[in-house]
Amino acid sequence: MARVRVRPFDALVVVDMQVDFMPGGALPVPGGDEIVGRINEYVELFSRAGATLVFTRDWHPPNHISFKTRGGPWPPHCVQGSPGASFHPGLRVPREAIVISKATDPDREAYSGFEGTELDTELRKRGIRRVFVCGVATDYCVKATALDGVRLGYQVFLLADAVRGVNIPPGSVQKAVDEMLDAGVVIVEIPSILSF
Ligand code: VGL
Ligand code: ZN
């Protein structure tokens, strides 16, 4: 079994664990709420290791281009400041964590946490070399964030036991996993990850 030790120059990137992406929300990701506990364990583990904690959030203006109301693929979701845009109430977001708001431009879709945000700058500033990605959705924002991370020169790990996908269209989760593997992303989960 692979063994990976979390170190201070690592970052945990928790993607879009927001109310609208949970069952009952505007754009539900099946089982999205099931990974909250595991993500909290990762938050604890990375925090103890002195790593950087990042939480991204989808943060759309009310007239975002991705909404069906504008001919996009998705129902309106994660509108800035709305209850649906808040983090899952059970998610542990420590006060020292970096919160990255994305897809804020009404006329541009941005699935990646790196796209049009300060994320790369913030990680570089801290000397981060490795990013560990979890959250939702595997086939959209998680994938885009992981692939951008590779392009930007980070070593990227996908935390397989702490992601869920929408799988729209069917097969997109499997395809996303293949794309990430092809790009060099390493897929790991709890038994492989050690904090000391
Ligand atoms: C996402 C669809 C639309 C995601 C965001 O967080 O994966 N998916 N907006
Ligand atoms: Zn969105």
CSV table of C-alpha atoms in Angstrom, one decimal, residues 22-194:
chain,number,residue,atom,x,y,z
A,22,MET,CA,-26.0,18.5,-1.0
A,23,PRO,CA,-29.1,16.3,-1.3
A,24,GLY,CA,-32.2,18.6,-1.2
A,25,GLY,CA,-30.2,21.5,-2.6
A,26,ALA,CA,-30.6,23.3,-5.9
A,27,LEU,CA,-28.0,21.1,-7.7
A,28,PRO,CA,-27.7,18.0,-5.6
A,29,VAL,CA,-24.6,15.8,-5.8
A,30,PRO,CA,-25.7,12.2,-4.8
A,31,GLY,CA,-24.1,11.3,-1.5
A,32,GLY,CA,-22.5,14.8,-1.1
A,33,ASP,CA,-23.4,14.8,2.5
A,34,GLU,CA,-21.9,11.4,3.2
A,35,ILE,CA,-18.4,12.8,2.8
A,36,VAL,CA,-18.6,15.6,5.4
A,37,GLY,CA,-17.3,13.4,8.2
A,38,ARG,CA,-14.4,12.1,6.2
A,39,ILE,CA,-13.5,15.7,5.1
A,40,ASN,CA,-13.6,16.8,8.7
A,41,GLU,CA,-11.1,14.0,9.5
A,42,TYR,CA,-8.8,15.3,6.7
A,43,VAL,CA,-9.2,18.9,8.0
A,44,GLU,CA,-8.1,17.7,11.4
A,45,LEU,CA,-5.2,15.6,10.0
A,46,PHE,CA,-3.9,18.4,7.7
A,47,SER,CA,-4.3,20.9,10.5
A,48,ARG,CA,-2.3,18.8,12.9
A,49,ALA,CA,0.4,18.4,10.3
A,50,GLY,CA,0.8,22.2,9.9
A,51,ALA,CA,-0.5,22.1,6.3
A,52,THR,CA,-2.5,24.8,4.6
A,53,LEU,CA,-6.3,24.5,4.5
A,54,VAL,CA,-8.3,25.8,1.5
A,55,PHE,CA,-12.1,25.8,1.0
A,56,THR,CA,-13.4,26.8,-2.4
A,57,ARG,CA,-17.0,27.9,-2.9
A,58,ASP,CA,-19.0,28.3,-6.0
A,59,TRP,CA,-20.1,31.9,-5.7
A,60,HIS,CA,-22.3,33.0,-8.6
A,61,PRO,CA,-24.0,36.3,-9.3
A,62,PRO,CA,-27.9,35.8,-9.7
A,63,ASN,CA,-27.6,36.1,-13.5
A,64,HIS,CA,-24.7,33.6,-14.0
A,65,ILE,CA,-24.1,32.3,-17.5
A,66,SER,CA,-24.2,28.6,-16.3
A,67,PHE,CA,-27.8,29.0,-15.2
A,68,LYS,CA,-30.7,27.5,-17.3
A,69,THR,CA,-32.3,31.0,-17.1
A,70,ARG,CA,-29.5,32.1,-19.4
A,71,GLY,CA,-29.3,29.0,-21.6
A,72,GLY,CA,-26.7,27.2,-19.4
A,73,PRO,CA,-26.7,23.6,-18.3
A,74,TRP,CA,-27.5,24.1,-14.5
A,75,PRO,CA,-30.4,25.2,-12.4
A,76,PRO,CA,-29.6,28.4,-10.5
A,77,HIS,CA,-27.3,27.5,-7.5
A,78,CYS,CA,-24.8,28.9,-5.1
A,79,VAL,CA,-25.9,32.5,-5.6
A,80,GLN,CA,-23.6,34.8,-3.6
A,81,GLY,CA,-24.9,35.3,-0.1
A,82,SER,CA,-27.8,33.0,-0.4
A,83,PRO,CA,-28.4,30.1,2.2
A,84,GLY,CA,-27.6,27.6,-0.6
A,85,ALA,CA,-24.2,29.1,-1.1
A,86,SER,CA,-23.1,28.6,2.5
A,87,PHE,CA,-20.9,25.7,3.5
A,88,HIS,CA,-22.6,22.5,4.8
A,89,PRO,CA,-23.4,23.3,8.4
A,90,GLY,CA,-21.5,20.2,9.6
A,91,LEU,CA,-18.3,21.1,7.7
A,92,ARG,CA,-15.4,22.1,9.9
A,93,VAL,CA,-13.9,25.3,8.5
A,94,PRO,CA,-11.1,26.5,10.9
A,95,ARG,CA,-10.6,30.2,11.1
A,96,GLU,CA,-7.1,30.0,9.7
A,97,ALA,CA,-8.4,28.4,6.5
A,98,ILE,CA,-8.3,30.2,3.1
A,99,VAL,CA,-11.7,30.6,1.5
A,100,ILE,CA,-11.6,31.0,-2.3
A,101,SER,CA,-14.8,32.2,-4.1
A,102,LYS,CA,-15.0,31.3,-7.8
A,103,ALA,CA,-17.2,31.7,-10.8
A,104,THR,CA,-18.1,35.2,-9.7
A,105,ASP,CA,-18.1,36.7,-13.2
A,106,PRO,CA,-21.6,36.7,-14.6
A,107,ASP,CA,-20.4,35.9,-18.1
A,108,ARG,CA,-17.8,33.2,-17.5
A,109,GLU,CA,-18.1,29.6,-16.2
A,110,ALA,CA,-15.2,28.7,-14.0
A,111,TYR,CA,-15.2,25.2,-12.6
A,112,SER,CA,-11.6,25.2,-11.3
A,113,GLY,CA,-10.7,26.7,-8.0
A,114,PHE,CA,-7.6,28.2,-9.7
A,115,GLU,CA,-9.5,29.9,-12.5
A,116,GLY,CA,-9.7,33.7,-12.0
A,117,THR,CA,-8.9,33.4,-8.3
A,118,GLU,CA,-6.0,34.0,-5.9
A,119,LEU,CA,-5.5,30.3,-5.2
A,120,ASP,CA,-2.2,29.8,-7.0
A,121,THR,CA,-0.8,33.1,-5.6
A,122,GLU,CA,-1.8,32.1,-2.0
A,123,LEU,CA,-0.3,28.6,-2.4
A,124,ARG,CA,2.9,29.9,-4.0
A,125,LYS,CA,3.3,32.5,-1.3
A,126,ARG,CA,3.3,29.7,1.3
A,127,GLY,CA,5.7,27.5,-0.6
A,128,ILE,CA,3.1,24.8,-1.2
A,129,ARG,CA,4.2,22.0,-3.6
A,130,ARG,CA,1.5,19.4,-3.2
A,131,VAL,CA,-2.3,19.7,-3.2
A,132,PHE,CA,-4.8,17.1,-1.9
A,133,VAL,CA,-8.2,17.6,-3.5
A,134,CYS,CA,-11.6,16.5,-2.1
A,135,GLY,CA,-15.2,17.6,-2.2
A,136,VAL,CA,-17.7,17.9,-5.1
A,137,ALA,CA,-18.3,17.4,-7.9
A,138,THR,CA,-15.7,14.8,-9.0
A,139,ASP,CA,-16.7,15.3,-12.7
A,140,TYR,CA,-16.7,19.2,-12.7
A,141,CYS,CA,-15.1,21.4,-10.1
A,142,VAL,CA,-12.9,18.7,-8.4
A,143,LYS,CA,-11.6,17.5,-11.8
A,144,ALA,CA,-11.0,21.0,-13.1
A,145,THR,CA,-9.2,22.0,-9.9
A,146,ALA,CA,-7.0,18.9,-10.0
A,147,LEU,CA,-6.1,19.3,-13.6
A,148,ASP,CA,-5.3,23.0,-13.2
A,149,GLY,CA,-3.1,22.1,-10.2
A,150,VAL,CA,-1.1,19.7,-12.4
A,151,ARG,CA,-0.8,22.3,-15.1
A,152,LEU,CA,0.5,24.9,-12.6
A,153,GLY,CA,3.2,22.5,-11.4
A,154,TYR,CA,1.8,21.1,-8.2
A,155,GLN,CA,1.9,17.4,-7.4
A,156,VAL,CA,-1.8,16.6,-7.1
A,157,PHE,CA,-3.5,13.9,-5.1
A,158,LEU,CA,-7.2,13.0,-5.3
A,159,LEU,CA,-8.7,11.9,-2.0
A,160,ALA,CA,-10.9,9.1,-3.3
A,161,ASP,CA,-12.9,8.6,-0.1
A,162,ALA,CA,-13.9,12.2,0.1
A,163,VAL,CA,-15.3,13.1,-3.3
A,164,ARG,CA,-18.7,12.6,-4.9
A,165,GLY,CA,-19.8,13.3,-8.5
A,166,VAL,CA,-23.0,14.4,-10.2
A,167,ASN,CA,-22.4,11.9,-13.1
A,168,ILE,CA,-24.3,14.2,-15.6
A,169,PRO,CA,-24.1,13.0,-18.4
A,170,PRO,CA,-23.8,9.3,-17.2
A,171,GLY,CA,-20.2,8.1,-17.3
A,172,SER,CA,-18.7,11.5,-16.6
A,173,VAL,CA,-17.3,10.4,-13.2
A,174,GLN,CA,-15.4,7.5,-14.7
A,175,LYS,CA,-14.2,9.7,-17.5
A,176,ALA,CA,-13.1,12.4,-15.0
A,177,VAL,CA,-11.1,9.8,-13.0
A,178,ASP,CA,-9.4,8.6,-16.2
A,179,GLU,CA,-8.6,12.2,-17.2
A,180,MET,CA,-7.0,12.9,-13.8
A,181,LEU,CA,-5.0,9.7,-13.9
A,182,ASP,CA,-3.8,10.5,-17.4
A,183,ALA,CA,-2.7,13.9,-16.2
A,184,GLY,CA,-0.6,12.4,-13.4
A,185,VAL,CA,-2.9,12.8,-10.5
A,186,VAL,CA,-2.3,10.2,-7.8
A,187,ILE,CA,-5.5,8.7,-6.2
A,188,VAL,CA,-5.2,7.9,-2.5
A,189,GLU,CA,-7.5,7.5,0.5
A,190,ILE,CA,-7.3,7.3,4.3
A,191,PRO,CA,-5.3,4.2,5.0
A,192,SER,CA,-2.5,5.6,2.7
A,193,ILE,CA,-2.4,9.0,4.4
A,194,LEU,CA,-0.3,9.5,7.5
